XYZ file of C-alpha atoms in Angstrom:
375
model
C -121.292 -24.230 -193.561
C -119.035 -26.652 -191.347
C -118.493 -30.208 -193.059
C -120.068 -33.294 -191.479
C -118.156 -35.062 -188.825
C -117.701 -38.999 -189.255
C -117.486 -40.814 -185.994
C -116.762 -44.649 -185.494
C -117.650 -46.658 -182.250
C -116.275 -50.187 -182.354
C -117.984 -53.106 -180.238
C -119.250 -50.659 -177.729
C -121.750 -50.759 -174.876
C -125.329 -50.837 -175.575
C -125.808 -47.656 -173.534
C -123.758 -45.725 -176.088
C -126.791 -45.368 -178.459
C -127.421 -42.430 -175.916
C -123.901 -41.079 -176.685
C -124.658 -41.349 -180.380
C -127.963 -39.491 -179.978
C -126.125 -36.613 -178.029
C -123.480 -36.359 -180.925
C -126.394 -35.922 -183.343
C -128.052 -33.330 -181.094
C -124.921 -31.360 -180.752
C -125.289 -27.588 -179.711
C -123.054 -26.607 -182.508
C -125.622 -27.979 -185.175
C -122.867 -29.931 -186.929
C -124.012 -32.576 -188.946
C -122.543 -36.143 -187.542
C -122.535 -39.329 -189.185
C -122.034 -42.354 -187.191
C -120.346 -45.598 -188.028
C -120.701 -48.794 -185.686
C -119.232 -52.169 -185.751
C -119.951 -54.934 -183.414
C -119.676 -58.820 -182.879
C -123.559 -59.063 -182.121
C -125.778 -58.394 -185.030
C -128.550 -57.373 -182.685
C -126.455 -54.896 -180.969
C -128.637 -51.670 -180.607
C -125.698 -49.529 -181.554
C -125.627 -51.223 -185.166
C -129.214 -50.244 -185.342
C -128.711 -46.548 -184.086
C -125.789 -46.130 -186.586
C -125.909 -44.590 -189.821
C -123.754 -47.334 -191.266
C -122.780 -50.494 -189.597
C -120.829 -53.586 -190.028
C -120.333 -56.963 -188.256
C -116.710 -57.326 -187.066
C -114.775 -60.211 -188.271
C -114.301 -62.844 -185.228
C -111.026 -64.002 -183.967
C -108.704 -61.325 -185.072
C -105.416 -60.865 -183.141
C -104.903 -57.208 -181.544
C -102.545 -56.699 -184.481
C -104.883 -57.968 -187.094
C -107.512 -55.775 -185.616
C -105.482 -52.648 -185.904
C -105.079 -53.355 -189.586
C -108.733 -53.854 -189.749
C -109.452 -50.766 -187.946
C -107.031 -48.675 -190.323
C -108.950 -50.221 -193.230
C -112.206 -48.845 -191.690
C -111.071 -45.479 -191.196
C -109.634 -45.125 -194.771
C -112.725 -46.742 -196.508
C -115.460 -44.812 -194.285
C -113.608 -41.557 -194.070
C -113.609 -41.536 -190.311
C -112.859 -38.247 -188.655
C -113.027 -39.598 -184.905
C -112.559 -43.090 -183.816
C -113.862 -43.986 -180.152
C -111.992 -47.414 -179.498
C -113.296 -49.800 -176.824
C -112.188 -53.209 -178.270
C -108.290 -53.597 -178.429
C -107.797 -50.101 -177.208
C -104.228 -50.657 -176.056
C -103.316 -52.071 -179.490
C -104.861 -49.064 -181.348
C -103.324 -46.321 -179.271
C -100.024 -47.659 -180.035
C -100.547 -47.001 -183.560
C -101.937 -43.349 -183.144
C -99.551 -41.730 -185.495
C -100.830 -44.254 -188.239
C -104.525 -43.271 -187.607
C -103.525 -39.730 -187.775
C -101.881 -40.033 -191.114
C -105.073 -41.838 -192.295
C -106.920 -38.589 -191.220
C -108.393 -39.979 -187.979
C -108.195 -38.739 -184.604
C -108.320 -41.178 -181.876
C -110.724 -40.538 -178.935
C -108.499 -42.382 -176.430
C -105.805 -41.971 -173.957
C -102.065 -42.430 -174.167
C -100.667 -45.817 -174.500
C -98.913 -45.243 -171.223
C -102.225 -44.528 -169.533
C -104.041 -47.454 -170.939
C -101.014 -49.778 -169.862
C -101.371 -48.417 -166.238
C -105.026 -48.681 -165.891
C -105.838 -51.949 -167.703
C -104.435 -53.939 -164.663
C -106.092 -52.912 -161.342
C -103.086 -53.771 -159.244
C -100.753 -51.655 -161.239
C -103.285 -48.675 -161.105
C -103.479 -49.000 -157.535
C -99.800 -48.960 -157.057
C -99.739 -45.891 -159.302
C -102.619 -44.035 -157.736
C -100.997 -44.529 -154.050
C -97.597 -43.209 -155.277
C -99.266 -39.846 -156.321
C -101.087 -39.754 -153.164
C -104.657 -40.722 -154.333
C -106.212 -43.124 -151.322
C -106.889 -46.870 -152.432
C -108.089 -49.671 -150.426
C -106.017 -52.433 -149.010
C -105.562 -55.270 -151.561
C -103.853 -58.799 -152.219
C -103.165 -60.064 -155.610
C -103.829 -63.690 -155.470
C -103.212 -66.751 -158.028
C -103.703 -69.733 -155.736
C -106.252 -71.092 -153.206
C -103.401 -70.604 -150.317
C -102.984 -67.049 -151.334
C -106.956 -66.408 -151.433
C -107.252 -67.915 -147.824
C -104.480 -65.933 -146.524
C -105.887 -62.700 -147.801
C -109.591 -63.386 -146.555
C -108.103 -64.410 -143.177
C -106.219 -61.034 -142.930
C -109.381 -59.117 -144.027
C -111.734 -60.815 -141.844
C -109.013 -60.424 -138.773
C -109.409 -56.607 -139.382
C -113.296 -56.886 -139.252
C -113.679 -56.500 -143.029
C -115.941 -58.424 -145.427
C -113.500 -59.959 -148.348
C -114.551 -59.872 -152.086
C -112.479 -60.558 -155.381
C -112.461 -59.383 -158.835
C -110.308 -60.174 -161.711
C -106.985 -58.088 -161.975
C -108.271 -56.901 -165.386
C -111.650 -56.513 -166.835
C -114.566 -54.096 -166.837
C -118.062 -53.691 -165.915
C -118.071 -55.641 -162.665
C -117.802 -58.945 -164.616
C -116.234 -61.684 -161.994
C -116.671 -59.609 -158.783
C -117.953 -61.823 -156.044
C -118.181 -61.491 -152.286
C -116.924 -64.248 -149.994
C -118.929 -65.897 -147.257
C -118.253 -68.644 -144.872
C -121.943 -69.512 -144.463
C -122.537 -73.118 -145.747
C -124.487 -73.689 -149.048
C -128.004 -73.894 -148.215
C -131.757 -73.467 -149.787
C -131.229 -69.609 -148.765
C -128.852 -69.374 -151.627
C -131.478 -70.819 -153.991
C -134.470 -68.350 -153.038
C -134.898 -65.066 -154.814
C -132.545 -63.744 -157.389
C -128.969 -64.989 -157.768
C -126.537 -62.934 -155.668
C -122.783 -61.822 -155.739
C -122.041 -64.195 -152.347
C -120.002 -67.332 -152.938
C -118.881 -69.733 -150.217
C -115.209 -69.608 -149.413
C -114.782 -73.511 -149.402
C -116.256 -73.773 -152.858
C -114.092 -71.202 -154.271
C -110.984 -72.980 -152.680
C -112.023 -76.175 -154.111
C -112.436 -74.628 -157.658
C -109.075 -73.188 -157.388
C -107.314 -76.575 -156.303
C -108.940 -78.265 -159.266
C -108.012 -75.473 -161.763
C -105.441 -76.457 -164.447
C -104.540 -72.580 -164.792
C -103.721 -70.130 -161.982
C -106.018 -67.103 -161.576
C -105.197 -63.537 -161.325
C -107.503 -61.757 -158.778
C -107.508 -58.918 -156.527
C -108.926 -59.750 -152.897
C -109.890 -56.497 -151.108
C -112.450 -55.285 -148.436
C -116.111 -54.842 -149.607
C -116.133 -51.044 -150.190
C -119.545 -49.185 -149.131
C -121.567 -46.641 -150.794
C -122.164 -44.049 -152.145
C -120.260 -44.934 -155.244
C -119.160 -41.890 -157.141
C -118.086 -42.103 -160.784
C -116.140 -38.908 -162.102
C -116.374 -38.385 -165.712
C -113.415 -36.396 -166.878
C -112.732 -34.734 -170.206
C -108.944 -33.950 -170.513
C -107.066 -32.522 -173.262
C -103.737 -33.574 -174.873
C -102.082 -31.111 -172.958
C -102.921 -33.040 -169.812
C -105.285 -30.147 -168.512
C -108.908 -31.355 -167.390
C -111.745 -29.508 -169.077
C -114.676 -31.115 -167.444
C -115.169 -33.210 -164.273
C -118.498 -34.058 -162.835
C -119.289 -36.896 -160.247
C -122.394 -39.068 -160.673
C -123.355 -40.383 -157.445
C -124.916 -43.925 -156.798
C -126.511 -44.938 -153.534
C -128.987 -47.822 -154.148
C -131.338 -46.915 -156.673
C -130.917 -43.255 -156.060
C -128.623 -41.410 -158.549
C -127.307 -37.913 -158.359
C -124.574 -35.395 -159.201
C -121.755 -33.789 -157.372
C -119.083 -31.381 -157.709
C -117.452 -31.918 -154.304
C -113.756 -31.617 -154.367
C -113.090 -34.945 -152.136
C -114.134 -36.868 -155.257
C -113.222 -34.520 -158.165
C -109.788 -33.509 -156.606
C -108.457 -37.135 -156.873
C -109.938 -37.725 -160.188
C -108.238 -34.624 -161.601
C -104.981 -35.666 -160.204
C -105.097 -39.071 -161.946
C -106.445 -37.749 -165.200
C -103.837 -35.032 -165.563
C -100.975 -36.974 -164.127
C -101.248 -40.135 -166.119
C -102.396 -38.843 -169.586
C -105.936 -40.054 -169.424
C -106.648 -37.832 -172.538
C -110.317 -37.301 -173.792
C -112.986 -39.240 -172.015
C -112.116 -41.236 -168.951
C -114.355 -42.329 -165.852
C -112.796 -42.685 -162.299
C -114.814 -44.481 -159.730
C -114.539 -44.262 -155.924
C -116.351 -45.838 -152.964
C -115.885 -45.596 -149.283
C -113.543 -47.384 -146.960
C -114.346 -46.449 -143.427
C -114.868 -42.858 -143.434
C -112.875 -41.770 -146.555
C -113.180 -42.226 -150.302
C -110.705 -44.648 -151.921
C -110.121 -45.432 -155.472
C -112.296 -48.503 -156.867
C -111.583 -48.450 -160.795
C -110.290 -46.415 -163.672
C -111.935 -46.746 -167.123
C -109.841 -45.304 -169.870
C -112.921 -44.897 -172.073
C -116.330 -43.029 -171.789
C -118.484 -44.517 -169.143
C -121.699 -46.126 -170.194
C -123.638 -43.712 -168.008
C -121.739 -40.675 -169.556
C -124.849 -39.222 -171.126
C -126.443 -38.992 -167.701
C -124.600 -35.434 -167.773
C -127.189 -34.450 -170.137
C -129.446 -34.012 -166.979
C -126.674 -31.180 -165.871
C -127.166 -29.455 -169.277
C -123.705 -30.992 -170.618
C -123.006 -32.621 -173.794
C -119.891 -34.446 -173.031
C -119.649 -36.584 -176.194
C -119.837 -33.477 -178.384
C -117.194 -31.665 -176.191
C -114.751 -34.686 -176.484
C -115.243 -34.806 -180.284
C -114.618 -31.035 -180.739
C -111.370 -31.610 -178.593
C -110.155 -34.509 -180.685
C -110.707 -32.353 -183.771
C -108.641 -29.552 -182.308
C -111.534 -27.302 -181.547
C -110.796 -26.801 -177.830
C -114.168 -26.113 -175.853
C -112.330 -24.855 -173.066
C -113.136 -25.490 -169.491
C -116.790 -26.534 -169.100
C -118.642 -25.893 -165.894
C -122.126 -27.414 -165.730
C -124.860 -24.802 -165.723
C -126.716 -26.617 -162.982
C -126.704 -30.192 -161.373
C -129.695 -32.151 -162.146
C -132.097 -33.458 -159.631
C -131.789 -36.883 -158.206
C -132.899 -39.704 -160.444
C -133.132 -43.481 -161.178
C -132.772 -45.762 -164.064
C -135.236 -47.862 -165.851
C -135.047 -50.009 -168.813
C -136.351 -48.619 -172.228
C -137.157 -50.074 -175.624
C -134.919 -49.672 -178.439
C -135.557 -50.585 -181.919
C -133.332 -53.279 -183.761
C -132.345 -53.682 -187.442
C -135.213 -55.581 -189.137
C -132.478 -58.287 -190.277
C -129.734 -60.104 -188.274
C -127.091 -59.061 -190.716
C -126.747 -55.240 -190.533
C -127.390 -53.387 -194.011
C -126.053 -50.017 -194.885
C -128.481 -47.038 -195.001
C -128.347 -45.205 -198.348
C -127.719 -41.525 -198.096
C -131.456 -41.013 -199.420
C -133.036 -42.999 -196.754
C -134.014 -40.964 -193.858
C -132.752 -41.679 -190.266
C -135.279 -43.484 -187.981
C -137.052 -41.451 -185.443
C -134.850 -41.163 -182.312
C -136.660 -41.755 -179.192
C -136.976 -39.215 -176.295
C -133.660 -38.717 -174.474
C -133.195 -41.532 -172.166
C -130.283 -42.283 -169.942
C -129.026 -45.459 -168.393
C -125.944 -47.377 -167.064
C -126.049 -51.152 -167.984
C -122.668 -52.442 -167.389
C -121.809 -54.876 -170.189
C -121.790 -54.372 -174.148
C -124.899 -55.725 -175.588
C -127.000 -55.532 -172.087
C -130.427 -53.504 -172.361
C -130.187 -49.904 -172.249
C -131.721 -47.910 -169.472
C -133.427 -44.526 -169.098
C -133.940 -41.932 -166.209
C -137.126 -41.805 -164.535
């Protein structure tokens, strides 16, 4: 009988409770135990894990690597899926390997390229992947110049941080004056250009933003599983158009994603996002980690988390073709149990696991956000 596999997820997104569910329900019927750490005692991933700990606050990247190595040794971790401090961790891959732990993460070079969106766009354009026009801005004058150039071309301007994830900091520029219209309904992404300019002029530190045109739907997130030999084992696109979600295997989306995954060492699980600029798809973002919505591929008969763990352990699953494409769906919120106390406790080996709710899929964007399930 095959031995159990011990997997650790550090400070990850709330949706990855579904990632954990899929590991336990793996088609190999292999025993999987999951360790989770987080900075939020009420994170649902802590409740879903077999063992859990609160992470120490305020660690530098170097100190976090030491903490992570200690966790791997003490917990007997076979596969570590790092999100927090990923760049620092992958730079020490050999040390984790010596501790008996495989990192389910890309090469240091890939992380360095794609953690900065401007660098990512330059690298993608150099290998022939279409990218939108963009301006890197740090001052109010640079912002105004970029916005005016976009507006002169008939585009709607938006901006986002040059580094970051989950859509945090994304805003759309408007020249409409502030009025009660902005105070009715739910808060939106629009900000007045004059208010942004004034805030920049008063700021003590420069910003680091990308200004670019507002890209149109559909948005297609291509989930890739790539081996350390730089060959893609799995690529499936998840389409988003308003509430409607679906899947695609069209090469106009998958071809550029494969080019990036294989050409830049995006090993194991990555997520490459595209939107439309005019009549052609362009790169929007590259995530060097599993996407929050990765579990939605279960609607296509694919267990991507387990395939990735197999690959990390040296058990190559080979090329994976979805047996079918699931029907269109939407996402809705779903309840998830938390631990009964604010400080996580360890589950003893004799204590049975809590009942796992029916499979649910969702794509909340930020760590700690409520999970969602497909309807």
